[in-house]
PDB file of C-alpha atoms in Angstrom:
ATOM      1  CA  MET O   1       0.000   0.000   0.000  1.00 62.00           C
ATOM      2  CA  ALA O   2       2.813   2.375   0.918  1.00 54.00           C
ATOM      3  CA  ALA O   3       4.608   1.600  -2.373  1.00 50.00           C
ATOM      4  CA  VAL O   4       1.445   2.326  -4.377  1.00 61.00           C
ATOM      5  CA  LEU O   5       0.902   5.591  -2.504  1.00 70.00           C
ATOM      6  CA  LEU O   6       4.517   6.632  -3.039  1.00 60.00           C
ATOM      7  CA  GLY O   7       4.195   5.854  -6.753  1.00 60.00           C
ATOM      8  CA  LEU O   8       1.074   8.006  -7.048  1.00 69.00           C
ATOM      9  CA  VAL O   9       2.739  10.885  -5.202  1.00 73.00           C
ATOM     10  CA  LEU O  10       5.844  10.738  -7.408  1.00 69.00           C
ATOM     11  CA  ASN O  11       3.700  10.583 -10.538  1.00 70.00           C
ATOM     12  CA  ALA O  12       1.822  13.700  -9.389  1.00 77.00           C
ATOM     13  CA  LEU O  13       5.143  15.443  -8.713  1.00 82.00           C
ATOM     14  CA  GLN O  14       6.633  14.432 -12.063  1.00 87.00           C
ATOM     15  CA  THR O  15       6.240  17.856 -13.666  1.00 90.00           C
ATOM     16  CA  PRO O  16       7.835  19.920 -10.863  1.00 91.00           C
ATOM     17  CA  LEU O  17      10.647  17.358 -10.523  1.00 92.00           C
ATOM     18  CA  TYR O  18      11.407  17.707 -14.232  1.00 95.00           C
ATOM     19  CA  ARG O  19      11.086  21.491 -14.143  1.00 95.00           C
ATOM     20  CA  PHE O  20      13.763  21.725 -11.452  1.00 96.00           C
ATOM     21  CA  LEU O  21      16.202  19.592 -13.460  1.00 96.00           C
ATOM     22  CA  GLU O  22      15.408  21.609 -16.600  1.00 96.00           C
ATOM     23  CA  GLY O  23      16.179  24.856 -14.782  1.00 95.00           C
ATOM     24  CA  TYR O  24      12.673  26.316 -14.773  1.00 93.00           C
ATOM     25  CA  ALA O  25      11.626  25.912 -11.119  1.00 93.00           C
ATOM     26  CA  LEU O  26      13.336  26.968  -7.870  1.00 93.00           C
ATOM     27  CA  TRP O  27      16.256  28.530  -9.703  1.00 95.00           C
ATOM     28  CA  PRO O  28      17.240  32.047  -8.521  1.00 96.00           C
ATOM     29  CA  THR O  29      17.564  34.589 -11.309  1.00 96.00           C
ATOM     30  CA  THR O  30      21.334  34.861 -10.949  1.00 97.00           C
ATOM     31  CA  ALA O  31      21.783  31.077 -11.038  1.00 97.00           C
ATOM     32  CA  PHE O  32      19.459  30.812 -14.048  1.00 97.00           C
ATOM     33  CA  GLU O  33      21.340  33.466 -16.012  1.00 97.00           C
ATOM     34  CA  ARG O  34      24.739  32.043 -15.058  1.00 97.00           C
ATOM     35  CA  GLY O  35      23.612  28.578 -16.133  1.00 97.00           C
ATOM     36  CA  CYS O  36      22.362  29.880 -19.482  1.00 97.00           C
ATOM     37  CA  ARG O  37      25.686  31.618 -20.114  1.00 98.00           C
ATOM     38  CA  ARG O  38      27.538  28.406 -19.271  1.00 98.00           C
ATOM     39  CA  GLN O  39      25.400  26.381 -21.646  1.00 98.00           C
ATOM     40  CA  LEU O  40      25.878  28.926 -24.446  1.00 97.00           C
ATOM     41  CA  SER O  41      29.631  28.797 -23.862  1.00 97.00           C
ATOM     42  CA  ARG O  42      29.610  24.997 -24.070  1.00 97.00           C
ATOM     43  CA  GLN O  43      27.579  25.149 -27.263  1.00 97.00           C
ATOM     44  CA  ARG O  44      30.032  27.589 -28.847  1.00 97.00           C
ATOM     45  CA  LYS O  45      33.036  25.485 -27.813  1.00 97.00           C
ATOM     46  CA  THR O  46      31.452  22.381 -29.314  1.00 96.00           C
ATOM     47  CA  THR O  47      30.711  24.285 -32.541  1.00 96.00           C
ATOM     48  CA  ASP O  48      34.291  25.561 -32.710  1.00 96.00           C
ATOM     49  CA  ARG O  49      35.734  22.086 -32.128  1.00 95.00           C
ATOM     50  CA  LEU O  50      33.519  20.681 -34.863  1.00 94.00           C
ATOM     51  CA  ALA O  51      34.678  23.386 -37.268  1.00 94.00           C
ATOM     52  CA  ASP O  52      38.349  22.713 -36.519  1.00 94.00           C
ATOM     53  CA  PRO O  53      39.909  21.190 -39.692  1.00 92.00           C
ATOM     54  CA  ALA O  54      42.496  19.441 -37.521  1.00 93.00           C
ATOM     55  CA  LEU O  55      39.766  17.199 -36.143  1.00 92.00           C
ATOM     56  CA  THR O  56      39.806  14.381 -38.676  1.00 91.00           C
ATOM     57  CA  SER O  57      38.367  11.528 -36.601  1.00 94.00           C
ATOM     58  CA  ALA O  58      34.933  10.646 -37.992  1.00 94.00           C
ATOM     59  CA  VAL O  59      33.924   9.091 -34.679  1.00 95.00           C
ATOM     60  CA  ARG O  60      34.804  12.166 -32.651  1.00 95.00           C
ATOM     61  CA  ARG O  61      33.049  14.429 -35.150  1.00 95.00           C
ATOM     62  CA  SER O  62      29.918  12.285 -34.877  1.00 95.00           C
ATOM     63  CA  LEU O  63      30.047  12.497 -31.087  1.00 95.00           C
ATOM     64  CA  LEU O  64      30.388  16.277 -31.261  1.00 96.00           C
ATOM     65  CA  ARG O  65      27.422  16.533 -33.650  1.00 96.00           C
ATOM     66  CA  GLU O  66      25.408  14.380 -31.270  1.00 96.00           C
ATOM     67  CA  LYS O  67      26.335  16.661 -28.386  1.00 96.00           C
ATOM     68  CA  LEU O  68      25.535  19.771 -30.425  1.00 96.00           C
ATOM     69  CA  SER O  69      22.168  18.365 -31.500  1.00 97.00           C
ATOM     70  CA  ARG O  70      21.040  18.411 -27.855  1.00 97.00           C
ATOM     71  CA  TYR O  71      20.722  22.192 -27.938  1.00 97.00           C
ATOM     72  CA  PRO O  72      17.700  24.144 -29.203  1.00 96.00           C
ATOM     73  CA  VAL O  73      17.964  25.733 -32.632  1.00 94.00           C
ATOM     74  CA  SER O  74      17.413  29.221 -31.223  1.00 92.00           C
ATOM     75  CA  ASN O  75      19.737  30.622 -28.558  1.00 92.00           C
ATOM     76  CA  ASN O  76      16.717  32.376 -27.068  1.00 94.00           C
ATOM     77  CA  GLN O  77      15.466  28.923 -26.030  1.00 94.00           C
ATOM     78  CA  ILE O  78      18.633  27.970 -24.128  1.00 97.00           C
ATOM     79  CA  THR O  79      18.041  26.761 -20.561  1.00 97.00           C
ATOM     80  CA  PRO O  80      20.609  26.590 -17.726  1.00 98.00           C
ATOM     81  CA  THR O  81      20.911  22.786 -17.700  1.00 98.00           C
ATOM     82  CA  ARG O  82      21.865  20.121 -20.208  1.00 98.00           C
ATOM     83  CA  LEU O  83      18.678  18.167 -19.572  1.00 98.00           C
ATOM     84  CA  GLY O  84      16.596  21.303 -20.077  1.00 98.00           C
ATOM     85  CA  ASN O  85      18.256  21.984 -23.431  1.00 98.00           C
ATOM     86  CA  ALA O  86      17.984  18.352 -24.520  1.00 98.00           C
ATOM     87  CA  ILE O  87      14.228  18.466 -23.894  1.00 98.00           C
ATOM     88  CA  ARG O  88      13.732  21.998 -25.190  1.00 97.00           C
ATOM     89  CA  ARG O  89      15.212  21.055 -28.584  1.00 97.00           C
ATOM     90  CA  PHE O  90      12.257  18.810 -29.439  1.00 97.00           C
ATOM     91  CA  GLU O  91       9.684  20.987 -27.674  1.00 96.00           C
ATOM     92  CA  GLU O  92      10.489  23.722 -30.207  1.00 96.00           C
ATOM     93  CA  TYR O  93      10.819  21.365 -33.210  1.00 97.00           C
ATOM     94  CA  GLY O  94       7.251  21.708 -34.470  1.00 97.00           C
ATOM     95  CA  TYR O  95       7.199  25.474 -34.112  1.00 96.00           C
ATOM     96  CA  ASP O  96      10.619  25.991 -35.672  1.00 96.00           C
ATOM     97  CA  ARG O  97       9.832  23.869 -38.742  1.00 96.00           C
ATOM     98  CA  TYR O  98       6.115  24.403 -39.266  1.00 97.00           C
ATOM     99  CA  ARG O  99       4.990  27.050 -36.731  1.00 96.00           C
ATOM    100  CA  LEU O 100       3.044  24.182 -35.116  1.00 97.00           C
ATOM    101  CA  ASP O 101       3.160  24.735 -31.351  1.00 96.00           C
ATOM    102  CA  THR O 102       3.272  21.158 -30.072  1.00 96.00           C
ATOM    103  CA  GLN O 103       3.210  22.294 -26.444  1.00 94.00           C
ATOM    104  CA  LEU O 104      -0.134  24.014 -26.968  1.00 96.00           C
ATOM    105  CA  LEU O 105      -1.644  21.417 -29.315  1.00 97.00           C
ATOM    106  CA  TRP O 106      -0.141  18.302 -27.715  1.00 97.00           C
ATOM    107  CA  ASN O 107      -3.466  16.661 -26.811  1.00 96.00           C
ATOM    108  CA  GLU O 108      -4.917  17.272 -30.260  1.00 96.00           C
ATOM    109  CA  LEU O 109      -1.771  15.987 -31.956  1.00 97.00           C
ATOM    110  CA  THR O 110      -1.504  12.789 -29.906  1.00 96.00           C
ATOM    111  CA  SER O 111      -5.203  12.102 -30.501  1.00 96.00           C
ATOM    112  CA  VAL O 112      -4.855  11.836 -34.284  1.00 96.00           C
ATOM    113  CA  VAL O 113      -1.428  10.285 -34.941  1.00 95.00           C
ATOM    114  CA  PRO O 114      -1.075   6.551 -35.650  1.00 93.00           C
ATOM    115  CA  GLU O 115      -0.994   4.437 -32.494  1.00 95.00           C
ATOM    116  CA  PRO O 116       2.584   3.118 -33.092  1.00 95.00           C
ATOM    117  CA  THR O 117       3.852   6.703 -33.180  1.00 96.00           C
ATOM    118  CA  ASN O 118       2.170   7.476 -29.883  1.00 95.00           C
ATOM    119  CA  LYS O 119       3.636   4.341 -28.323  1.00 96.00           C
ATOM    120  CA  GLN O 120       7.122   5.340 -29.450  1.00 97.00           C
ATOM    121  CA  VAL O 121       6.808   8.684 -27.660  1.00 97.00           C
ATOM    122  CA  VAL O 122       5.539   7.042 -24.462  1.00 96.00           C
ATOM    123  CA  ALA O 123       8.261   4.371 -24.504  1.00 97.00           C
ATOM    124  CA  ALA O 124      11.010   6.922 -25.182  1.00 97.00           C
ATOM    125  CA  ARG O 125       9.858   9.147 -22.341  1.00 96.00           C
ATOM    126  CA  THR O 126       9.674   6.152 -19.991  1.00 95.00           C
ATOM    127  CA  ASN O 127      13.414   5.629 -20.448  1.00 95.00           C
ATOM    128  CA  VAL O 128      14.121   9.209 -19.386  1.00 96.00           C
ATOM    129  CA  ASP O 129      11.634   8.915 -16.498  1.00 94.00           C
ATOM    130  CA  PHE O 130      13.511   5.841 -15.274  1.00 93.00           C
ATOM    131  CA  PHE O 131      16.840   7.652 -14.963  1.00 95.00           C
ATOM    132  CA  VAL O 132      15.225  10.751 -13.447  1.00 94.00           C
ATOM    133  CA  ALA O 133      13.533   8.538 -10.838  1.00 91.00           C
ATOM    134  CA  LEU O 134      16.868   6.868 -10.067  1.00 92.00           C
ATOM    135  CA  LEU O 135      18.503  10.275  -9.705  1.00 94.00           C
ATOM    136  CA  TYR O 136      15.953  11.582  -7.213  1.00 92.00           C
ATOM    137  CA  GLY O 137      15.662   8.257  -5.403  1.00 90.00           C
ATOM    138  CA  HIS O 138      19.401   7.867  -4.881  1.00 93.00           C
ATOM    139  CA  ALA O 139      19.780  11.522  -3.903  1.00 93.00           C
ATOM    140  CA  ALA O 140      17.019  11.135  -1.297  1.00 91.00           C
ATOM    141  CA  VAL O 141      18.563   7.981   0.159  1.00 92.00           C
ATOM    142  CA  ALA O 142      22.035   9.577   0.205  1.00 94.00           C
ATOM    143  CA  ILE O 143      20.699  12.613   2.088  1.00 94.00           C
ATOM    144  CA  THR O 144      18.898  10.321   4.535  1.00 93.00           C
ATOM    145  CA  ALA O 145      22.079   8.305   5.095  1.00 94.00           C
ATOM    146  CA  PHE O 146      24.130  11.406   5.871  1.00 94.00           C
ATOM    147  CA  ALA O 147      21.385  12.800   8.099  1.00 93.00           C
ATOM    148  CA  SER O 148      21.294   9.521  10.064  1.00 93.00           C
ATOM    149  CA  LEU O 149      24.941   9.845  11.056  1.00 91.00           C
ATOM    150  CA  SER O 150      23.893  11.937  14.050  1.00 88.00           C
ATOM    151  CA  ALA O 151      21.813   9.079  15.509  1.00 88.00           C
ATOM    152  CA  SER O 152      23.255   7.509  18.658  1.00 81.00           C
ATOM    153  CA  ARG O 153      23.232   3.949  17.311  1.00 85.00           C
ATOM    154  CA  ALA O 154      24.117   4.783  13.724  1.00 84.00           C
ATOM    155  CA  ASP O 155      26.304   2.337  11.816  1.00 91.00           C
ATOM    156  CA  ARG O 156      28.562   5.100  10.537  1.00 91.00           C
ATOM    157  CA  PRO O 157      30.753   3.107   8.088  1.00 92.00           C
ATOM    158  CA  VAL O 158      27.684   1.680   6.357  1.00 94.00           C
ATOM    159  CA  LEU O 159      25.914   5.043   6.258  1.00 95.00           C
ATOM    160  CA  ILE O 160      28.985   6.859   4.942  1.00 95.00           C
ATOM    161  CA  CYS O 161      29.612   4.247   2.226  1.00 96.00           C
ATOM    162  CA  THR O 162      25.932   4.286   1.261  1.00 95.00           C
ATOM    163  CA  GLY O 163      25.752   8.072   1.133  1.00 95.00           C
ATOM    164  CA  ILE O 164      28.966   8.504  -0.846  1.00 97.00           C
ATOM    165  CA  GLY O 165      28.160   5.650  -3.238  1.00 96.00           C
ATOM    166  CA  LEU O 166      24.660   6.880  -4.049  1.00 95.00           C
ATOM    167  CA  ALA O 167      25.789  10.510  -4.270  1.00 96.00           C
ATOM    168  CA  ALA O 168      28.445   9.436  -6.785  1.00 97.00           C
ATOM    169  CA  LEU O 169      25.798   7.655  -8.865  1.00 96.00           C
ATOM    170  CA  THR O 170      23.523  10.706  -9.053  1.00 96.00           C
ATOM    171  CA  PRO O 171      25.467  12.484 -11.860  1.00 96.00           C
ATOM    172  CA  VAL O 172      25.680   9.157 -13.719  1.00 97.00           C
ATOM    173  CA  TRP O 173      21.881   8.934 -13.839  1.00 97.00           C
ATOM    174  CA  TYR O 174      21.709  12.581 -14.906  1.00 98.00           C
ATOM    175  CA  HIS O 175      24.028  11.971 -17.859  1.00 98.00           C
ATOM    176  CA  ALA O 176      22.050   8.844 -18.738  1.00 97.00           C
ATOM    177  CA  ALA O 177      18.798  10.839 -18.693  1.00 97.00           C
ATOM    178  CA  VAL O 178      20.308  13.437 -21.036  1.00 98.00           C
ATOM    179  CA  ALA O 179      21.484  10.726 -23.454  1.00 97.00           C
ATOM    180  CA  ALA O 180      18.077   8.998 -23.299  1.00 97.00           C
ATOM    181  CA  THR O 181      16.382  12.155 -24.594  1.00 98.00           C
ATOM    182  CA  ASP O 182      17.798  11.389 -28.055  1.00 98.00           C
ATOM    183  CA  GLU O 183      15.207   8.653 -28.592  1.00 97.00           C
ATOM    184  CA  TRP O 184      12.494  10.875 -27.096  1.00 98.00           C
ATOM    185  CA  ALA O 185      13.452  13.661 -29.508  1.00 98.00           C
ATOM    186  CA  ALA O 186      13.296  11.265 -32.481  1.00 97.00           C
ATOM    187  CA  ALA O 187       9.849  10.045 -31.393  1.00 98.00           C
ATOM    188  CA  VAL O 188       8.487  13.585 -31.039  1.00 98.00           C
ATOM    189  CA  ARG O 189       9.957  14.499 -34.426  1.00 97.00           C
ATOM    190  CA  ALA O 190       8.077  11.577 -35.974  1.00 97.00           C
ATOM    191  CA  LEU O 191       4.939  12.611 -34.095  1.00 97.00           C
ATOM    192  CA  VAL O 192       5.072  16.097 -35.595  1.00 97.00           C
ATOM    193  CA  ASN O 193       6.010  15.030 -39.128  1.00 97.00           C
ATOM    194  CA  LEU O 194       3.402  12.264 -39.347  1.00 96.00           C
ATOM    195  CA  GLY O 195       0.724  14.023 -37.323  1.00 97.00           C
ATOM    196  CA  ARG O 196       0.480  17.302 -39.229  1.00 96.00           C
ATOM    197  CA  LYS O 197      -1.811  15.995 -41.963  1.00 96.00           C
ATOM    198  CA  PRO O 198      -4.311  14.107 -39.754  1.00 97.00           C
ATOM    199  CA  LEU O 199      -4.316  17.011 -37.300  1.00 97.00           C
ATOM    200  CA  ALA O 200      -5.147  19.469 -40.067  1.00 97.00           C
ATOM    201  CA  GLU O 201      -7.933  17.212 -41.340  1.00 95.00           C
ATOM    202  CA  GLY O 202      -9.251  16.727 -37.816  1.00 95.00           C
ATOM    203  CA  LEU O 203      -9.498  20.509 -37.495  1.00 95.00           C
ATOM    204  CA  GLY O 204     -11.371  20.756 -40.796  1.00 95.00           C
ATOM    205  CA  LEU O 205      -8.373  22.165 -42.643  1.00 97.00           C
ATOM    206  CA  ALA O 206      -6.504  21.094 -45.767  1.00 96.00           C
ATOM    207  CA  LEU O 207      -2.718  20.904 -45.550  1.00 95.00           C
ATOM    208  CA  PRO O 208      -1.324  23.452 -48.055  1.00 95.00           C
ATOM    209  CA  LYS O 209       1.158  22.347 -50.700  1.00 94.00           C
ATOM    210  CA  SER O 210       3.481  25.255 -49.963  1.00 96.00           C
ATOM    211  CA  LEU O 211       5.521  25.077 -46.770  1.00 97.00           C
ATOM    212  CA  ASP O 212       5.202  28.836 -46.324  1.00 97.00           C
ATOM    213  CA  ASP O 213       1.421  28.557 -46.537  1.00 97.00           C
ATOM    214  CA  GLU O 214       1.484  25.646 -44.095  1.00 97.00           C
ATOM    215  CA  ARG O 215       3.506  27.679 -41.606  1.00 97.00           C
ATOM    216  CA  ARG O 216       0.967  30.516 -41.888  1.00 97.00           C
ATOM    217  CA  MET O 217      -1.886  28.065 -41.335  1.00 97.00           C
ATOM    218  CA  TRP O 218      -0.361  26.549 -38.185  1.00 97.00           C
ATOM    219  CA  GLN O 219       0.391  30.014 -36.892  1.00 96.00           C
ATOM    220  CA  LEU O 220      -3.298  30.818 -37.234  1.00 96.00           C
ATOM    221  CA  VAL O 221      -4.247  27.582 -35.469  1.00 96.00           C
ATOM    222  CA  THR O 222      -1.852  28.373 -32.637  1.00 94.00           C
ATOM    223  CA  ARG O 223      -3.258  31.876 -32.243  1.00 93.00           C
ATOM    224  CA  MET O 224      -6.808  30.563 -32.374  1.00 93.00           C
ATOM    225  CA  SER O 225      -6.014  28.085 -29.588  1.00 93.00           C
ATOM    226  CA  ASN O 226      -4.105  30.551 -27.448  1.00 91.00           C
ATOM    227  CA  ARG O 227      -6.047  33.821 -27.809  1.00 92.00           C
ATOM    228  CA  PRO O 228      -9.650  34.961 -27.529  1.00 93.00           C
ATOM    229  CA  TYR O 229     -11.737  34.697 -30.685  1.00 92.00           C
ATOM    230  CA  ALA O 230     -11.551  37.583 -33.159  1.00 90.00           C
ATOM    231  CA  PRO O 231     -13.973  37.962 -36.123  1.00 91.00           C
ATOM    232  CA  ALA O 232     -11.015  38.376 -38.474  1.00 92.00           C
ATOM    233  CA  ALA O 233     -10.143  34.721 -37.890  1.00 91.00           C
ATOM    234  CA  ASP O 234     -13.029  33.573 -40.102  1.00 92.00           C
ATOM    235  CA  ALA O 235     -11.612  35.232 -43.212  1.00 94.00           C
ATOM    236  CA  ALA O 236      -8.067  34.201 -42.301  1.00 95.00           C
ATOM    237  CA  PHE O 237      -9.019  30.505 -42.167  1.00 95.00           C
ATOM    238  CA  GLN O 238     -11.053  30.466 -45.399  1.00 94.00           C
ATOM    239  CA  PRO O 239      -8.142  29.534 -47.732  1.00 94.00           C
ATOM    240  CA  TYR O 240      -7.365  26.479 -45.610  1.00 96.00           C
ATOM    241  CA  ARG O 241     -10.824  25.073 -44.921  1.00 94.00           C
ATOM    242  CA  ILE O 242     -11.831  21.704 -46.380  1.00 90.00           C
ATOM    243  CA  GLU O 243     -14.709  21.917 -48.840  1.00 77.00           C
ATOM    244  CA  LEU O 244     -17.336  19.634 -47.345  1.00 64.00           C
ATOM    245  CA  PRO O 245     -19.520  17.671 -49.817  1.00 65.00           C
ATOM    246  CA  GLN O 246     -23.126  18.779 -50.069  1.00 61.00           C
ATOM    247  CA  PRO O 247     -25.709  16.285 -48.750  1.00 61.00           C
ATOM    248  CA  SER O 248     -27.592  14.536 -51.572  1.00 61.00           C
ATOM    249  CA  GLY O 249     -30.923  16.080 -52.415  1.00 55.00           C
ATOM    250  CA  GLU O 250     -29.983  19.567 -51.239  1.00 56.00           C
ATOM    251  CA  PRO O 251     -29.265  22.309 -53.763  1.00 59.00           C
ATOM    252  CA  SER O 252     -25.776  23.705 -53.876  1.00 56.00           C
ATOM    253  CA  PRO O 253     -25.371  27.304 -52.704  1.00 57.00           C
ATOM    254  CA  PRO O 254     -25.465  29.861 -55.496  1.00 57.00           C
ATOM    255  CA  THR O 255     -22.105  30.988 -56.823  1.00 53.00           C
ATOM    256  CA  SER O 256     -21.374  34.541 -57.704  1.00 46.00           C
TER     257      SER O 256
END
């Protein structure tokens, strides 16, 4: 019963636990800004190393590209932690490519994509959740072990070894969580690429042939979902609406 209750509590706290590791929650302004500067510096150093003609090893170049790919496209989206940037890169993917805000339209998008695509996203996130849970779990046990040293009957050697060992494993799980976001990013990319057409049709819209027109359409959808209704939206959506077939037996509307 206690295990089930603890699982429910941790599941409810999943978002704030992630937000702290991503650098969004409980970070003072100075620490946030310092972290962002550090991440930008690391990104620039990786870019410079990749551009160095003296680096001829194909393996090392691939590893640097992999490391660089874990940053958002826009520097304005940089967060103060590596995990935050690794997640932010695929959160902005839909908007950067198509002006499709996946954060705002996530429920609609996951409702229309093929089931295998949805399962890939869930499975990929589960891998990251596993390492994040290990990180917090081991950190909590390590803190408890160190706090128990003050007890009168504490087995100090065991507590010290436990605390140090689990504290040493915490950054390992963090690095593993960052690396596991690669599969999550690939799954979200597939979700966006494959889900655009059924999402448009589900909204009663036809996907334009031109990418520029498609970006304008998704920008309208995003605004419509995020802002109060404005009468001008009706005319703006007209070029993208699907022409519905007329029911049999009813006359077609007169054309001008």
